[in-house]
């Protein structure tokens, strides 16, 4: 049955879970790959933990889409992944090795569960995955990456920074998309960031970054980035967007999840007529709503935009005095206090809106589930892929 065999696909899907001891099929795969092709080890950072987790998540998502018999979305994702992997120096030769090593790792991991049906499904799935990625990479004639120079770093809160760069060549992307970024402090360790402004023909680009607990890249960006640093950016990913002909819009942004929604709002501001957009913008403390002055300026000139600030706590901590005060002039909605999901659903289910949610994985899950529980159709809710 191959890719129509949902039971076999489910078995392969579950094999890519990362066990607590760090073993499993993913550990087998990387160990055997580097044994078969030692030069491939230089493509990755010293610590493979995040790489294994990302790879496992991607494989589970793709196989989950196959189980649901949805092919178009994962094929598009794999094609983009193939184009993007050119930045690592991945070539067609690597795909052949990866396919064979991954097949062997799965077969050994599943052992007695490996039947003729599972074998057939695994071969078809791996042929499709590596074939789409390798074919898309070969067909792409654009740059494998974009380099740029940091021109400004603004520390806007204790663990938040705004970084502005000038790229050597403009990067084509749609507002709402994200890119992978490599910084000089953490070579070969890439992190996803979303541009906070629409694409600029001069090559200007801006990112908003918050440190993640245990995150080497985010900590280096917020704490160590200086003007003159050279960054490398991947090709863009993601499909977050607003359809100007599909009705009014609800946006929910948690912390630096504001960045892609801000880019979309700024792009909409170029049009004279737009659907109504209501943005809920949340942070832990009022002082962490770092971009309220900009949002106030945009809303002041665009009556289709409404902004509701939300903070979990009513007051600011003592350290807030060390950073800029983001309180805007009067004119925005009154700031609300509470969990972002609770505040948003206090206003109803928003089932008649296009809904875009951006923020940390937990905030996104909670907000999405709360809106669905209130009656919002799941198919009208957009967010970037979530880690498991």
Coordinates of C-alpha atoms in Angstrom, one line a residue:
X1 CA 0.0 0.0 0.0
X2 CA 3.0 2.4 0.5
X3 CA 1.9 5.9 1.3
X4 CA -1.7 4.8 1.6
X5 CA -0.9 2.5 4.6
X6 CA -1.8 4.7 7.5
X7 CA -0.8 2.0 10.1
X8 CA 2.7 1.8 8.7
X9 CA 3.0 5.6 8.4
X10 CA 1.9 5.9 12.1
X11 CA 4.6 3.4 13.1
X12 CA 7.3 5.4 11.2
X13 CA 5.9 8.7 12.7
X14 CA 6.2 7.4 16.3
X15 CA 9.7 6.2 15.7
X16 CA 10.9 9.8 15.4
X17 CA 10.0 10.7 18.9
X18 CA 13.1 11.6 21.0
X19 CA 13.3 9.4 24.1
X20 CA 14.4 10.8 27.4
X21 CA 17.8 9.1 27.2
X22 CA 18.5 10.8 23.8
X23 CA 18.7 7.5 22.0
X24 CA 16.2 6.2 19.4
X25 CA 16.2 6.3 15.7
X26 CA 17.5 9.9 15.6
X27 CA 20.6 9.1 17.6
X28 CA 21.2 6.0 15.3
X29 CA 20.7 8.1 12.2
X30 CA 23.2 10.9 13.0
X31 CA 25.8 8.4 14.4
X32 CA 25.7 6.2 11.3
X33 CA 25.5 9.2 8.9
X34 CA 28.7 10.7 10.3
X35 CA 30.3 7.3 10.3
X36 CA 29.5 6.8 6.6
X37 CA 30.3 10.4 5.7
X38 CA 32.6 12.1 8.3
X39 CA 32.8 15.4 6.4
X40 CA 29.0 15.8 7.0
X41 CA 29.7 16.4 10.7
X42 CA 31.2 19.8 9.8
X43 CA 27.8 21.0 8.6
X44 CA 26.4 21.0 12.1
X45 CA 27.1 22.7 15.4
X46 CA 29.0 20.9 18.1
X47 CA 25.9 20.3 20.2
X48 CA 23.4 18.3 18.1
X49 CA 20.5 18.3 20.6
X50 CA 18.5 21.1 18.9
X51 CA 19.3 19.7 15.5
X52 CA 18.0 16.2 16.4
X53 CA 14.9 17.8 18.0
X54 CA 14.2 19.9 14.9
X55 CA 14.8 17.0 12.5
X56 CA 12.5 14.7 14.5
X57 CA 9.8 17.4 14.7
X58 CA 10.0 17.9 10.9
X59 CA 9.8 14.2 10.2
X60 CA 6.8 13.7 12.5
X61 CA 5.0 16.6 11.0
X62 CA 5.6 15.4 7.4
X63 CA 4.6 11.8 8.2
X64 CA 1.6 13.2 10.1
X65 CA 0.4 15.0 7.0
X66 CA 0.9 11.8 5.0
X67 CA -1.2 9.9 7.6
X68 CA -4.0 12.5 7.1
X69 CA -3.5 12.0 3.3
X70 CA -2.5 15.6 2.8
X71 CA 0.2 15.8 0.2
X72 CA 0.3 19.4 -1.1
X73 CA 1.4 21.1 2.1
X74 CA 4.2 18.7 3.0
X75 CA 5.5 18.6 -0.5
X76 CA 5.7 22.5 -0.6
X77 CA 7.4 22.4 2.8
X78 CA 9.9 19.8 1.7
X79 CA 10.7 21.8 -1.5
X80 CA 11.3 24.9 0.6
X81 CA 13.4 22.9 3.0
X82 CA 15.5 21.6 0.1
X83 CA 16.1 25.1 -1.2
X84 CA 17.0 26.3 2.2
X85 CA 19.4 23.5 3.0
X86 CA 21.8 24.8 0.3
X87 CA 23.0 27.3 2.9
X88 CA 24.5 24.4 4.8
X89 CA 26.5 23.2 1.8
X90 CA 24.1 20.2 1.3
X91 CA 24.5 18.6 -2.2
X92 CA 22.6 15.9 -4.1
X93 CA 25.3 13.4 -2.9
X94 CA 24.2 14.0 0.7
X95 CA 20.5 13.1 -0.1
X96 CA 21.4 9.7 -1.3
X97 CA 23.5 8.9 1.8
X98 CA 20.8 10.3 4.1
X99 CA 18.0 8.2 2.5
X100 CA 20.0 5.0 2.9
X101 CA 21.2 5.7 6.4
X102 CA 17.8 6.8 7.6
X103 CA 16.2 3.7 6.1
X104 CA 18.7 1.4 7.9
X105 CA 18.2 3.3 11.2
X106 CA 14.5 2.9 11.0
X107 CA 14.7 -0.7 10.2
X108 CA 17.0 -1.5 13.1
X109 CA 15.0 0.6 15.5
X110 CA 11.7 -1.0 14.7
X111 CA 13.2 -4.5 14.5
X112 CA 10.4 -7.1 14.9
X113 CA 7.8 -4.5 13.9
X114 CA 9.5 -4.1 10.5
X115 CA 7.2 -6.0 8.1
X116 CA 7.1 -6.1 4.3
X117 CA 4.4 -3.4 4.4
X118 CA 6.4 -1.1 6.7
X119 CA 9.4 -1.6 4.5
X120 CA 7.5 -0.6 1.4
X121 CA 6.0 2.4 3.1
X122 CA 9.4 3.5 4.5
X123 CA 11.0 3.3 1.1
X124 CA 8.2 5.3 -0.6
X125 CA 8.2 8.0 2.1
X126 CA 12.0 8.4 2.2
X127 CA 12.2 8.5 -1.6
X128 CA 9.5 11.2 -1.7
X129 CA 11.1 13.3 1.1
X130 CA 14.7 13.2 -0.2
X131 CA 13.5 13.4 -3.9
X132 CA 11.5 16.5 -3.4
X133 CA 14.2 18.2 -1.3
X134 CA 17.0 17.3 -3.7
X135 CA 15.0 18.2 -6.8
X136 CA 14.0 21.6 -5.4
X137 CA 17.6 22.4 -4.5
X138 CA 18.8 21.5 -7.9
X139 CA 16.1 23.6 -9.6
X140 CA 16.8 26.7 -7.5
X141 CA 19.1 29.2 -9.2
X142 CA 18.8 32.0 -6.6
X143 CA 21.3 32.7 -3.8
X144 CA 21.9 30.0 -1.2
X145 CA 22.0 32.7 1.6
X146 CA 22.1 36.4 2.1
X147 CA 24.8 38.2 4.1
X148 CA 24.3 41.5 6.0
X149 CA 25.9 43.9 8.5
X150 CA 24.4 44.8 11.8
X151 CA 23.9 48.6 11.8
X152 CA 22.0 49.0 15.1
X153 CA 21.1 47.0 18.2
X154 CA 18.6 48.4 20.7
X155 CA 18.1 46.8 24.1
X156 CA 14.4 47.6 24.6
X157 CA 13.9 45.5 27.8
X158 CA 15.9 43.2 30.1
X159 CA 15.8 40.2 27.7
X160 CA 14.5 41.9 24.5
X161 CA 16.5 43.5 21.6
X162 CA 15.7 45.0 18.2
X163 CA 18.4 44.4 15.6
X164 CA 18.6 46.3 12.3
X165 CA 20.8 45.1 9.4
X166 CA 21.8 46.2 6.0
X167 CA 21.9 43.2 3.6
X168 CA 24.5 43.1 0.8
X169 CA 21.5 42.3 -1.5
X170 CA 17.8 42.6 -0.8
X171 CA 16.1 39.5 0.5
X172 CA 12.7 38.7 -1.2
X173 CA 10.1 37.6 1.3
X174 CA 6.5 38.1 2.0
X175 CA 5.5 40.0 5.2
X176 CA 4.7 37.3 7.8
X177 CA 7.4 34.9 6.7
X178 CA 10.5 33.9 8.7
X179 CA 14.1 33.1 7.9
X180 CA 16.9 31.2 9.6
X181 CA 19.8 33.3 10.9
X182 CA 23.4 32.5 11.7
X183 CA 25.4 34.9 13.9
X184 CA 29.2 35.1 14.3
X185 CA 29.0 34.2 18.0
X186 CA 27.4 30.8 17.3
X187 CA 28.7 29.5 13.9
X188 CA 26.5 26.7 12.3
X189 CA 23.8 27.3 14.9
X190 CA 20.8 28.7 13.1
X191 CA 17.8 30.2 14.6
X192 CA 14.4 31.2 13.1
X193 CA 13.6 34.9 13.2
X194 CA 10.8 36.9 11.6
X195 CA 11.4 40.2 9.9
X196 CA 9.4 42.9 11.6
X197 CA 9.2 45.2 8.5
X198 CA 8.1 44.5 4.9
X199 CA 10.8 43.7 2.3
X200 CA 12.9 46.7 1.5
X201 CA 14.5 47.3 -1.9
X202 CA 17.6 48.8 -0.3
X203 CA 18.3 45.6 1.8
X204 CA 17.3 47.0 5.2
X205 CA 15.8 44.4 7.5
X206 CA 14.9 44.3 11.2
X207 CA 14.4 41.6 13.8
X208 CA 13.0 41.5 17.3
X209 CA 14.6 38.9 19.6
X210 CA 13.9 37.7 23.1
X211 CA 16.3 35.4 25.0
X212 CA 15.1 31.8 25.3
X213 CA 16.1 29.9 28.5
X214 CA 19.2 27.9 27.6
X215 CA 19.2 29.4 24.1
X216 CA 22.8 30.1 23.0
X217 CA 21.9 32.0 19.9
X218 CA 19.2 34.2 21.4
X219 CA 21.4 35.0 24.4
X220 CA 24.3 35.9 22.1
X221 CA 22.1 38.2 20.0
X222 CA 20.5 40.1 22.9
X223 CA 23.7 40.3 25.0
X224 CA 26.6 40.4 22.5
X225 CA 25.5 41.7 19.1
X226 CA 27.2 44.9 18.0
X227 CA 27.2 47.1 14.9
X228 CA 29.5 45.7 12.3
X229 CA 28.7 42.0 13.1
X230 CA 28.1 40.0 9.9
X231 CA 25.0 37.8 9.9
X232 CA 23.9 35.2 7.4
X233 CA 20.2 34.7 6.5
X234 CA 18.5 31.8 4.8
X235 CA 15.7 31.9 2.2
X236 CA 12.3 32.6 3.7
X237 CA 9.8 30.1 5.0
X238 CA 6.1 30.2 6.1
X239 CA 2.8 31.3 4.7
X240 CA 1.3 33.6 7.4
X241 CA -0.7 36.2 5.6
X242 CA -3.8 38.4 5.4
X243 CA -6.2 38.0 2.5
X244 CA -7.6 41.5 1.9
X245 CA -10.7 40.1 0.3
X246 CA -11.5 37.5 3.0
X247 CA -13.0 39.7 5.7
X248 CA -11.8 41.3 9.0
X249 CA -8.8 40.1 10.9
X250 CA -7.9 39.2 14.5
X251 CA -4.2 39.2 15.3
X252 CA -2.8 37.9 18.6
X253 CA 0.9 38.6 19.3
X254 CA 2.8 37.4 22.4
X255 CA 6.1 39.3 23.0
X256 CA 8.4 39.2 20.0
X257 CA 5.7 37.3 18.1
X258 CA 4.6 40.8 17.2
X259 CA 7.4 41.0 14.6
X260 CA 5.7 39.1 11.6
X261 CA 2.3 40.7 12.4
X262 CA 3.9 44.1 12.5
X263 CA 5.4 43.5 9.1
X264 CA 1.9 42.5 7.7
X265 CA 0.3 45.6 9.3
X266 CA 3.0 47.9 7.8
X267 CA 2.4 46.2 4.4
X268 CA -1.4 46.7 4.7
X269 CA -0.8 50.4 5.5
X270 CA 0.4 50.9 1.9
X271 CA -3.2 50.4 0.8
X272 CA -6.0 53.0 1.1
X273 CA -8.7 50.4 2.0
X274 CA -8.2 47.4 4.2
X275 CA -10.3 44.9 6.3
X276 CA -10.5 45.9 9.9
X277 CA -7.6 44.5 12.0
X278 CA -7.8 44.1 15.8
X279 CA -4.4 43.3 17.3
X280 CA -4.0 42.0 20.9
X281 CA -0.4 42.6 21.9
X282 CA 0.8 40.9 25.1
X283 CA 3.7 40.7 27.5
X284 CA 4.4 39.7 31.1
X285 CA 4.7 43.3 32.3
X286 CA 3.6 46.6 30.8
X287 CA 7.2 47.6 30.2
X288 CA 7.7 44.6 27.9
X289 CA 5.2 46.0 25.4
X290 CA 8.2 47.5 23.7
X291 CA 6.7 48.5 20.4
X292 CA 3.5 50.2 21.5
X293 CA 4.7 53.7 20.4
X294 CA 5.2 52.4 16.8
X295 CA 1.8 50.7 16.9
X296 CA 0.2 53.8 18.2
X297 CA 1.6 55.8 15.2
X298 CA 0.4 53.3 12.7
X299 CA -3.1 53.1 14.3
X300 CA -3.3 56.9 14.5
X301 CA -3.1 57.1 10.7
X302 CA -5.0 54.0 9.8
X303 CA -8.5 53.8 11.2
X304 CA -8.9 50.1 10.2
X305 CA -6.3 49.1 12.9
X306 CA -7.2 48.7 16.6
X307 CA -4.6 47.7 19.2
X308 CA -5.3 46.3 22.6
X309 CA -2.2 46.0 24.9
X310 CA -2.3 43.1 27.4
X311 CA 0.0 42.4 30.3
X312 CA -0.1 39.4 32.7
X313 CA 0.8 41.7 35.6
X314 CA -0.6 45.1 36.3
X315 CA 2.7 46.7 37.4
X316 CA 6.3 46.8 36.4
X317 CA 9.3 45.2 38.2
X318 CA 12.1 47.4 39.5
X319 CA 14.4 46.7 36.6
X320 CA 12.0 48.4 34.2
X321 CA 13.5 51.8 35.1
X322 CA 16.7 50.8 33.3
X323 CA 15.0 50.6 29.9
X324 CA 12.9 52.9 27.6
X325 CA 9.3 53.5 28.7
X326 CA 7.0 52.1 26.0
X327 CA 3.9 53.8 27.2
X328 CA 2.3 55.5 24.1
X329 CA 0.3 58.7 24.1
X330 CA -3.4 58.4 24.7
X331 CA -5.4 56.9 21.8
X332 CA -5.0 53.2 22.0
X333 CA -7.4 50.9 23.7
X334 CA -7.0 50.7 27.5
X335 CA -4.4 48.1 28.5
X336 CA -6.0 44.9 29.8
X337 CA -4.5 42.7 32.5
X338 CA -4.5 38.9 32.4
X339 CA -3.5 35.9 30.3
X340 CA -3.5 36.8 26.6
X341 CA -5.8 33.9 25.7
X342 CA -8.3 34.9 28.4
X343 CA -8.4 38.5 27.4
X344 CA -8.9 37.7 23.7
X345 CA -11.7 35.3 24.3
X346 CA -13.4 37.6 26.7
X347 CA -14.5 39.5 23.6
X348 CA -16.1 36.4 22.0
X349 CA -15.1 33.6 19.7
X350 CA -14.0 35.8 16.7
X351 CA -15.3 33.1 14.4
X352 CA -16.0 35.6 11.6
X353 CA -12.4 36.7 11.4
X354 CA -9.2 35.6 9.7
X355 CA -7.1 34.8 12.8
X356 CA -3.3 35.0 13.0
X357 CA -1.5 34.0 16.2
X358 CA 2.3 34.5 16.8
X359 CA 4.3 33.9 19.9
X360 CA 5.9 31.1 21.9
X361 CA 4.6 27.6 21.3
X362 CA 2.7 27.3 24.5
X363 CA 1.0 30.7 24.2
X364 CA 0.1 29.8 20.6
X365 CA -1.4 26.4 21.5
X366 CA -3.4 27.9 24.5
X367 CA -4.7 30.8 22.5
X368 CA -5.7 28.6 19.5
X369 CA -7.4 26.1 21.7
X370 CA -9.3 28.8 23.6
X371 CA -10.5 30.4 20.4
X372 CA -11.7 27.0 19.0
X373 CA -13.5 26.3 22.3
X374 CA -15.3 29.6 21.8
X375 CA -16.4 28.6 18.4
X376 CA -13.7 29.9 16.0
X377 CA -13.2 27.5 13.0
X378 CA -9.8 25.8 13.2
X379 CA -9.4 26.3 9.5
X380 CA -9.5 30.1 9.9
X381 CA -6.6 30.1 12.4
X382 CA -3.1 30.6 11.1
X383 CA 0.2 30.2 13.0
X384 CA 3.7 29.0 12.2
X385 CA 4.6 25.3 12.8
X386 CA 4.8 24.5 16.5
X387 CA 7.5 22.4 18.2
X388 CA 6.1 19.4 20.1

